[in-house]
Amino acid sequence: MRIIRAKDYDEMSRRAANILAAQMIMKPNCVLGLATGSTPIGTYAQLVEWYNRGDLDFSEVTTVNLDEYKGLPRENDQSYYYFMNDNLFHKVNVRPERTFLPNGMEPDSDKACKEYDQIIAGTGGVDLQLLGLGHNGHIGFNEPGAAFEAGTNCVDLTESTIKANQRFFASMDEVPKQAYTMGIGTIMRAKKILVVVSGEDKAEIVKKAFFGPITPQVPASVLQLHGDVTIVADEAALSLI
Ligand code: GLP
């Protein structure tokens, strides 16, 4: 496990974007596993800047996202589909038909999950998976207790995640209670993993996840077992180690 210490959020974003860019340059037809949340926004902005300068080409890239809310239409500005278009896909030359997210509007969970696992398998496997880190150690939407071997699955979001999301919706009723997420088993099969973490409020979980015992109670702790993980974190997030 390699830890890259960045001064602040901007440097973290640049360093993470560097790693993604290197992957795209070394293998133009690579498969990138992508994440949402506030942490990777700066990373995507940096990639867009380099693309605009002519230094990056997404034309052969395939992307698979970690997760999507169940029951939220793609047009809803809180859907991860909307987020990805807004922060990256609409700003670079990635082919829309090569960008994949779980189908949040498929009501049949088994069908949605099976389809997404097939899509991921069909890409030939993820070369580089980008991950954020939830306050309780979740990765994607794999909440504490999630099985380490799972493929794509439908999860009931925890009360704390629902509450954390509430600010983005008009009322509590509108906040999705379930999501489809790539499972930990799928995440662990990515050839390389890149975790971005920022802020003092993540310091405790960084310590637990990467320096504590490996346990399903802290889903990200499983990453200690992966052979090629890079963590790019700012000083605040690393303040307890
Ligand atoms: C959400 C996403 C995760 C993300 C996490 C942390 O629950 N499903 O993929 O990593 O939040 O978000 P943030 O980066 O905003 O702290």
mmCIF file of C-alpha atoms and ligand atoms in Angstrom:
data_model
loop_
_atom_site.group_PDB
_atom_site.id
_atom_site.type_symbol
_atom_site.label_atom_id
_atom_site.label_comp_id
_atom_site.label_asym_id
_atom_site.label_seq_id
_atom_site.Cartn_x
_atom_site.Cartn_y
_atom_site.Cartn_z
ATOM 1 C CA MET A 1 0.000 0.000 0.000
ATOM 2 C CA ARG A 2 1.479 3.288 -1.102
ATOM 3 C CA ILE A 3 0.465 6.529 0.577
ATOM 4 C CA ILE A 4 0.937 9.832 -1.204
ATOM 5 C CA ARG A 5 0.748 12.769 1.165
ATOM 6 C CA ALA A 6 -0.655 15.923 -0.385
ATOM 7 C CA LYS A 7 -0.602 19.357 1.174
ATOM 8 C CA ASP A 8 -4.289 20.081 0.620
ATOM 9 C CA TYR A 9 -7.352 19.176 -1.441
ATOM 10 C CA ASP A 10 -6.000 20.771 -4.624
ATOM 11 C CA GLU A 11 -2.730 18.892 -4.459
ATOM 12 C CA MET A 12 -4.581 15.661 -3.647
ATOM 13 C CA SER A 13 -6.743 16.185 -6.730
ATOM 14 C CA ARG A 14 -3.745 16.861 -8.967
ATOM 15 C CA ARG A 15 -1.813 13.843 -7.696
ATOM 16 C CA ALA A 16 -4.811 11.534 -8.152
ATOM 17 C CA ALA A 17 -5.472 12.931 -11.632
ATOM 18 C CA ASN A 18 -1.824 12.275 -12.458
ATOM 19 C CA ILE A 19 -2.263 8.587 -11.714
ATOM 20 C CA LEU A 20 -5.453 8.346 -13.786
ATOM 21 C CA ALA A 21 -3.794 10.252 -16.632
ATOM 22 C CA ALA A 22 -0.760 7.973 -16.523
ATOM 23 C CA GLN A 23 -3.073 4.962 -16.821
ATOM 24 C CA MET A 24 -4.810 6.484 -19.865
ATOM 25 C CA ILE A 25 -1.526 7.366 -21.535
ATOM 26 C CA MET A 26 0.029 3.949 -20.950
ATOM 27 C CA LYS A 27 -3.132 2.121 -22.042
ATOM 28 C CA PRO A 28 -5.449 4.327 -24.144
ATOM 29 C CA ASN A 29 -8.187 1.654 -24.216
ATOM 30 C CA CYS A 30 -8.126 1.141 -20.454
ATOM 31 C CA VAL A 31 -11.111 0.471 -18.218
ATOM 32 C CA LEU A 32 -11.461 3.034 -15.446
ATOM 33 C CA GLY A 33 -13.614 2.343 -12.423
ATOM 34 C CA LEU A 34 -15.028 5.676 -11.305
ATOM 35 C CA ALA A 35 -16.511 7.060 -8.106
ATOM 36 C CA THR A 36 -18.831 9.851 -7.057
ATOM 37 C CA GLY A 37 -18.997 11.865 -3.825
ATOM 38 C CA SER A 38 -17.424 15.238 -3.168
ATOM 39 C CA THR A 39 -13.837 14.001 -2.880
ATOM 40 C CA PRO A 40 -13.149 13.120 -6.557
ATOM 41 C CA ILE A 41 -14.712 16.305 -7.984
ATOM 42 C CA GLY A 42 -11.340 18.107 -8.043
ATOM 43 C CA THR A 43 -9.700 15.073 -9.640
ATOM 44 C CA TYR A 44 -12.232 15.128 -12.483
ATOM 45 C CA ALA A 45 -11.826 18.907 -12.877
ATOM 46 C CA GLN A 46 -8.072 18.404 -13.272
ATOM 47 C CA LEU A 47 -8.560 15.694 -15.894
ATOM 48 C CA VAL A 48 -10.923 18.015 -17.802
ATOM 49 C CA GLU A 49 -8.303 20.772 -17.691
ATOM 50 C CA TRP A 50 -5.622 18.488 -19.134
ATOM 51 C CA TYR A 51 -8.084 17.243 -21.758
ATOM 52 C CA ASN A 52 -8.831 20.846 -22.781
ATOM 53 C CA ARG A 53 -5.106 21.455 -23.145
ATOM 54 C CA GLY A 54 -4.894 18.510 -25.518
ATOM 55 C CA ASP A 55 -2.883 16.307 -23.169
ATOM 56 C CA LEU A 56 -5.500 13.604 -22.610
ATOM 57 C CA ASP A 57 -7.668 11.537 -24.910
ATOM 58 C CA PHE A 58 -10.696 9.589 -23.639
ATOM 59 C CA SER A 59 -11.821 8.298 -27.046
ATOM 60 C CA GLU A 60 -10.866 4.680 -26.347
ATOM 61 C CA VAL A 61 -11.537 4.657 -22.618
ATOM 62 C CA THR A 62 -14.305 2.599 -20.997
ATOM 63 C CA THR A 63 -15.687 3.611 -17.611
ATOM 64 C CA VAL A 64 -17.678 1.662 -15.044
ATOM 65 C CA ASN A 65 -19.016 3.475 -12.012
ATOM 66 C CA LEU A 66 -19.235 2.058 -8.543
ATOM 67 C CA ASP A 67 -22.838 2.720 -7.716
ATOM 68 C CA GLU A 68 -26.204 4.338 -8.382
ATOM 69 C CA TYR A 69 -29.283 5.079 -6.311
ATOM 70 C CA LYS A 70 -32.187 2.725 -6.886
ATOM 71 C CA GLY A 71 -35.333 4.429 -8.153
ATOM 72 C CA LEU A 72 -33.806 7.792 -8.964
ATOM 73 C CA PRO A 73 -34.289 8.820 -12.619
ATOM 74 C CA ARG A 74 -31.137 9.667 -14.531
ATOM 75 C CA GLU A 75 -32.397 13.228 -15.053
ATOM 76 C CA ASN A 76 -32.517 13.819 -11.297
ATOM 77 C CA ASP A 77 -29.540 16.020 -10.487
ATOM 78 C CA GLN A 78 -28.743 13.808 -7.483
ATOM 79 C CA SER A 79 -28.357 10.670 -9.576
ATOM 80 C CA TYR A 80 -24.803 9.487 -10.051
ATOM 81 C CA TYR A 81 -25.477 9.320 -13.784
ATOM 82 C CA TYR A 82 -26.147 13.075 -13.704
ATOM 83 C CA PHE A 83 -23.075 13.657 -11.512
ATOM 84 C CA MET A 84 -20.755 11.844 -13.896
ATOM 85 C CA ASN A 85 -22.076 13.666 -16.957
ATOM 86 C CA ASP A 86 -21.829 16.965 -15.174
ATOM 87 C CA ASN A 87 -18.335 16.504 -13.743
ATOM 88 C CA LEU A 88 -16.645 14.497 -16.461
ATOM 89 C CA PHE A 89 -18.402 12.731 -19.312
ATOM 90 C CA HIS A 90 -19.950 15.787 -20.970
ATOM 91 C CA LYS A 91 -16.662 17.657 -20.717
ATOM 92 C CA VAL A 92 -14.340 15.156 -22.422
ATOM 93 C CA ASN A 93 -14.408 12.966 -25.519
ATOM 94 C CA VAL A 94 -15.365 9.703 -23.821
ATOM 95 C CA ARG A 95 -17.895 7.791 -25.955
ATOM 96 C CA PRO A 96 -21.243 7.814 -24.101
ATOM 97 C CA GLU A 97 -21.836 4.176 -25.021
ATOM 98 C CA ARG A 98 -18.590 3.268 -23.258
ATOM 99 C CA THR A 99 -19.666 4.767 -19.922
ATOM 100 C CA PHE A 100 -21.527 2.450 -17.561
ATOM 101 C CA LEU A 101 -23.383 2.812 -14.284
ATOM 102 C CA PRO A 102 -25.797 0.419 -12.603
ATOM 103 C CA ASN A 103 -29.316 0.940 -13.936
ATOM 104 C CA GLY A 104 -31.035 2.648 -11.010
ATOM 105 C CA MET A 105 -34.396 2.563 -12.766
ATOM 106 C CA GLU A 106 -34.463 -1.238 -13.006
ATOM 107 C CA PRO A 107 -36.874 -2.232 -10.197
ATOM 108 C CA ASP A 108 -35.812 -5.885 -10.273
ATOM 109 C CA SER A 109 -32.681 -5.892 -8.117
ATOM 110 C CA ASP A 110 -31.467 -9.324 -9.192
ATOM 111 C CA LYS A 111 -31.776 -8.350 -12.831
ATOM 112 C CA ALA A 112 -30.039 -4.983 -12.355
ATOM 113 C CA CYS A 113 -27.141 -6.541 -10.436
ATOM 114 C CA LYS A 114 -26.677 -9.463 -12.800
ATOM 115 C CA GLU A 115 -26.692 -7.113 -15.784
ATOM 116 C CA TYR A 116 -24.097 -4.870 -14.222
ATOM 117 C CA ASP A 117 -21.801 -7.777 -13.354
ATOM 118 C CA GLN A 118 -22.068 -8.884 -16.989
ATOM 119 C CA ILE A 119 -21.211 -5.401 -18.195
ATOM 120 C CA ILE A 120 -18.137 -5.275 -15.958
ATOM 121 C CA ALA A 121 -17.051 -8.761 -17.048
ATOM 122 C CA GLY A 122 -17.622 -7.726 -20.674
ATOM 123 C CA THR A 123 -15.140 -4.881 -20.369
ATOM 124 C CA GLY A 124 -12.420 -7.409 -19.614
ATOM 125 C CA GLY A 125 -11.890 -6.097 -16.074
ATOM 126 C CA VAL A 126 -11.107 -2.799 -14.414
ATOM 127 C CA ASP A 127 -7.541 -1.548 -14.875
ATOM 128 C CA LEU A 128 -7.718 1.228 -12.307
ATOM 129 C CA GLN A 129 -10.484 1.719 -9.766
ATOM 130 C CA LEU A 130 -10.919 5.121 -8.154
ATOM 131 C CA LEU A 131 -12.485 5.093 -4.673
ATOM 132 C CA GLY A 132 -13.627 7.610 -2.110
ATOM 133 C CA LEU A 133 -13.987 6.683 1.530
ATOM 134 C CA GLY A 134 -17.180 7.009 3.578
ATOM 135 C CA HIS A 135 -17.006 8.146 7.195
ATOM 136 C CA ASN A 136 -17.938 4.647 8.358
ATOM 137 C CA GLY A 137 -15.379 3.077 6.008
ATOM 138 C CA HIS A 138 -17.783 2.335 3.204
ATOM 139 C CA ILE A 139 -16.483 2.011 -0.342
ATOM 140 C CA GLY A 140 -18.999 2.428 -3.136
ATOM 141 C CA PHE A 141 -22.133 1.804 -1.118
ATOM 142 C CA ASN A 142 -20.738 -1.234 0.653
ATOM 143 C CA GLU A 143 -21.713 -0.400 4.188
ATOM 144 C CA PRO A 144 -20.251 -2.037 7.343
ATOM 145 C CA GLY A 145 -20.962 -5.750 7.411
ATOM 146 C CA ALA A 146 -20.922 -6.150 3.602
ATOM 147 C CA ALA A 147 -19.548 -9.470 2.396
ATOM 148 C CA PHE A 148 -15.982 -9.241 1.107
ATOM 149 C CA GLU A 149 -16.690 -11.590 -1.801
ATOM 150 C CA ALA A 150 -19.867 -9.910 -3.133
ATOM 151 C CA GLY A 151 -20.531 -8.887 -6.713
ATOM 152 C CA THR A 152 -22.960 -6.090 -7.593
ATOM 153 C CA ASN A 153 -25.756 -5.968 -5.045
ATOM 154 C CA CYS A 154 -28.676 -3.917 -3.860
ATOM 155 C CA VAL A 155 -28.062 -2.320 -0.473
ATOM 156 C CA ASP A 156 -30.261 -0.708 2.114
ATOM 157 C CA LEU A 157 -28.514 2.531 2.927
ATOM 158 C CA THR A 158 -27.723 3.059 6.585
ATOM 159 C CA GLU A 159 -29.537 5.696 8.569
ATOM 160 C CA SER A 160 -26.363 7.811 8.740
ATOM 161 C CA THR A 161 -25.867 7.701 4.954
ATOM 162 C CA ILE A 162 -29.517 8.615 4.363
ATOM 163 C CA LYS A 163 -29.188 11.509 6.806
ATOM 164 C CA ALA A 164 -25.935 12.655 5.195
ATOM 165 C CA ASN A 165 -27.707 12.718 1.822
ATOM 166 C CA GLN A 166 -30.779 14.520 3.087
ATOM 167 C CA ARG A 167 -29.310 17.971 2.483
ATOM 168 C CA PHE A 168 -29.367 17.315 -1.277
ATOM 169 C CA PHE A 169 -33.107 16.603 -1.434
ATOM 170 C CA ALA A 170 -36.232 18.692 -0.818
ATOM 171 C CA SER A 171 -37.536 16.297 1.818
ATOM 172 C CA MET A 172 -36.503 13.160 3.687
ATOM 173 C CA ASP A 173 -39.098 11.179 1.674
ATOM 174 C CA GLU A 174 -37.252 11.888 -1.539
ATOM 175 C CA VAL A 175 -33.901 10.577 -0.291
ATOM 176 C CA PRO A 176 -33.307 7.156 -1.834
ATOM 177 C CA LYS A 177 -33.203 4.347 0.723
ATOM 178 C CA GLN A 178 -31.503 1.812 -1.514
ATOM 179 C CA ALA A 179 -28.705 1.717 -4.030
ATOM 180 C CA TYR A 180 -27.025 -0.664 -6.429
ATOM 181 C CA THR A 181 -23.324 -0.977 -5.776
ATOM 182 C CA MET A 182 -20.401 -2.831 -7.225
ATOM 183 C CA GLY A 183 -19.536 -5.377 -4.524
ATOM 184 C CA ILE A 184 -16.297 -5.597 -2.607
ATOM 185 C CA GLY A 185 -15.367 -8.749 -4.522
ATOM 186 C CA THR A 186 -15.636 -6.822 -7.787
ATOM 187 C CA ILE A 187 -13.677 -3.873 -6.426
ATOM 188 C CA MET A 188 -10.915 -6.196 -5.222
ATOM 189 C CA ARG A 189 -10.571 -7.693 -8.711
ATOM 190 C CA ALA A 190 -9.510 -4.323 -10.166
ATOM 191 C CA LYS A 191 -5.866 -4.501 -11.200
ATOM 192 C CA LYS A 192 -5.015 -1.245 -9.435
ATOM 193 C CA ILE A 193 -6.874 0.791 -6.850
ATOM 194 C CA LEU A 194 -6.598 4.505 -6.159
ATOM 195 C CA VAL A 195 -8.216 5.922 -3.023
ATOM 196 C CA VAL A 196 -8.703 9.664 -2.572
ATOM 197 C CA VAL A 197 -9.310 11.087 0.896
ATOM 198 C CA SER A 198 -9.461 14.635 2.131
ATOM 199 C CA GLY A 199 -10.222 16.478 5.351
ATOM 200 C CA GLU A 200 -9.797 16.109 9.068
ATOM 201 C CA ASP A 201 -13.210 14.489 9.436
ATOM 202 C CA LYS A 202 -11.779 11.462 7.582
ATOM 203 C CA ALA A 203 -8.625 11.155 9.734
ATOM 204 C CA GLU A 204 -10.171 8.656 12.159
ATOM 205 C CA ILE A 205 -11.468 6.352 9.440
ATOM 206 C CA VAL A 206 -8.195 6.537 7.485
ATOM 207 C CA LYS A 207 -6.390 5.252 10.567
ATOM 208 C CA LYS A 208 -8.960 2.502 11.181
ATOM 209 C CA ALA A 209 -9.247 1.381 7.559
ATOM 210 C CA PHE A 210 -5.601 1.289 6.575
ATOM 211 C CA PHE A 211 -3.812 0.708 9.874
ATOM 212 C CA GLY A 212 -6.425 -1.201 11.866
ATOM 213 C CA PRO A 213 -7.659 -4.792 11.727
ATOM 214 C CA ILE A 214 -9.171 -6.100 8.496
ATOM 215 C CA THR A 215 -12.873 -6.521 9.199
ATOM 216 C CA PRO A 216 -16.197 -6.309 7.339
ATOM 217 C CA GLN A 217 -17.169 -3.709 9.964
ATOM 218 C CA VAL A 218 -14.758 -1.374 8.175
ATOM 219 C CA PRO A 219 -15.281 -2.273 4.502
ATOM 220 C CA ALA A 220 -12.256 -0.297 3.227
ATOM 221 C CA SER A 221 -9.942 -2.316 5.497
ATOM 222 C CA VAL A 222 -10.128 -5.136 2.933
ATOM 223 C CA LEU A 223 -7.976 -2.978 0.653
ATOM 224 C CA GLN A 224 -5.003 -3.916 2.849
ATOM 225 C CA LEU A 225 -5.215 -7.314 1.144
ATOM 226 C CA HIS A 226 -4.990 -5.903 -2.397
ATOM 227 C CA GLY A 227 -1.583 -5.970 -4.059
ATOM 228 C CA ASP A 228 -1.689 -2.559 -5.740
ATOM 229 C CA VAL A 229 -3.363 0.204 -3.767
ATOM 230 C CA THR A 230 -2.361 3.854 -3.790
ATOM 231 C CA ILE A 231 -3.902 6.232 -1.291
ATOM 232 C CA VAL A 232 -3.716 9.906 -2.117
ATOM 233 C CA ALA A 233 -4.680 11.895 0.948
ATOM 234 C CA ASP A 234 -4.200 15.400 2.201
ATOM 235 C CA GLU A 235 -2.395 16.203 5.430
ATOM 236 C CA ALA A 236 -5.651 16.706 7.317
ATOM 237 C CA ALA A 237 -6.878 13.205 6.449
ATOM 238 C CA LEU A 238 -3.482 11.777 7.453
ATOM 239 C CA SER A 239 -3.245 13.753 10.672
ATOM 240 C CA LEU A 240 -3.707 10.699 12.944
ATOM 241 C CA ILE A 241 -1.025 8.513 11.336
HETATM 242 C C1 GLP B 1 -21.074 8.130 -1.068
HETATM 243 C C2 GLP B 1 -20.587 7.335 -2.281
HETATM 244 C C3 GLP B 1 -19.197 6.819 -2.088
HETATM 245 C C4 GLP B 1 -18.299 7.942 -1.604
HETATM 246 C C5 GLP B 1 -18.750 8.390 -0.244
HETATM 247 C C6 GLP B 1 -17.901 9.480 0.373
HETATM 248 O O1 GLP B 1 -21.734 7.333 -0.156
HETATM 249 N N1 GLP B 1 -21.458 6.238 -2.606
HETATM 250 O O2 GLP B 1 -18.726 6.254 -3.295
HETATM 251 O O3 GLP B 1 -16.969 7.526 -1.557
HETATM 252 O O4 GLP B 1 -20.094 8.846 -0.348
HETATM 253 O O5 GLP B 1 -18.271 10.720 -0.122
HETATM 254 P P1 GLP B 1 -17.451 12.042 0.015
HETATM 255 O O6 GLP B 1 -16.318 11.938 -0.947
HETATM 256 O O7 GLP B 1 -18.416 13.111 -0.370
HETATM 257 O O8 GLP B 1 -16.998 12.131 1.434
#
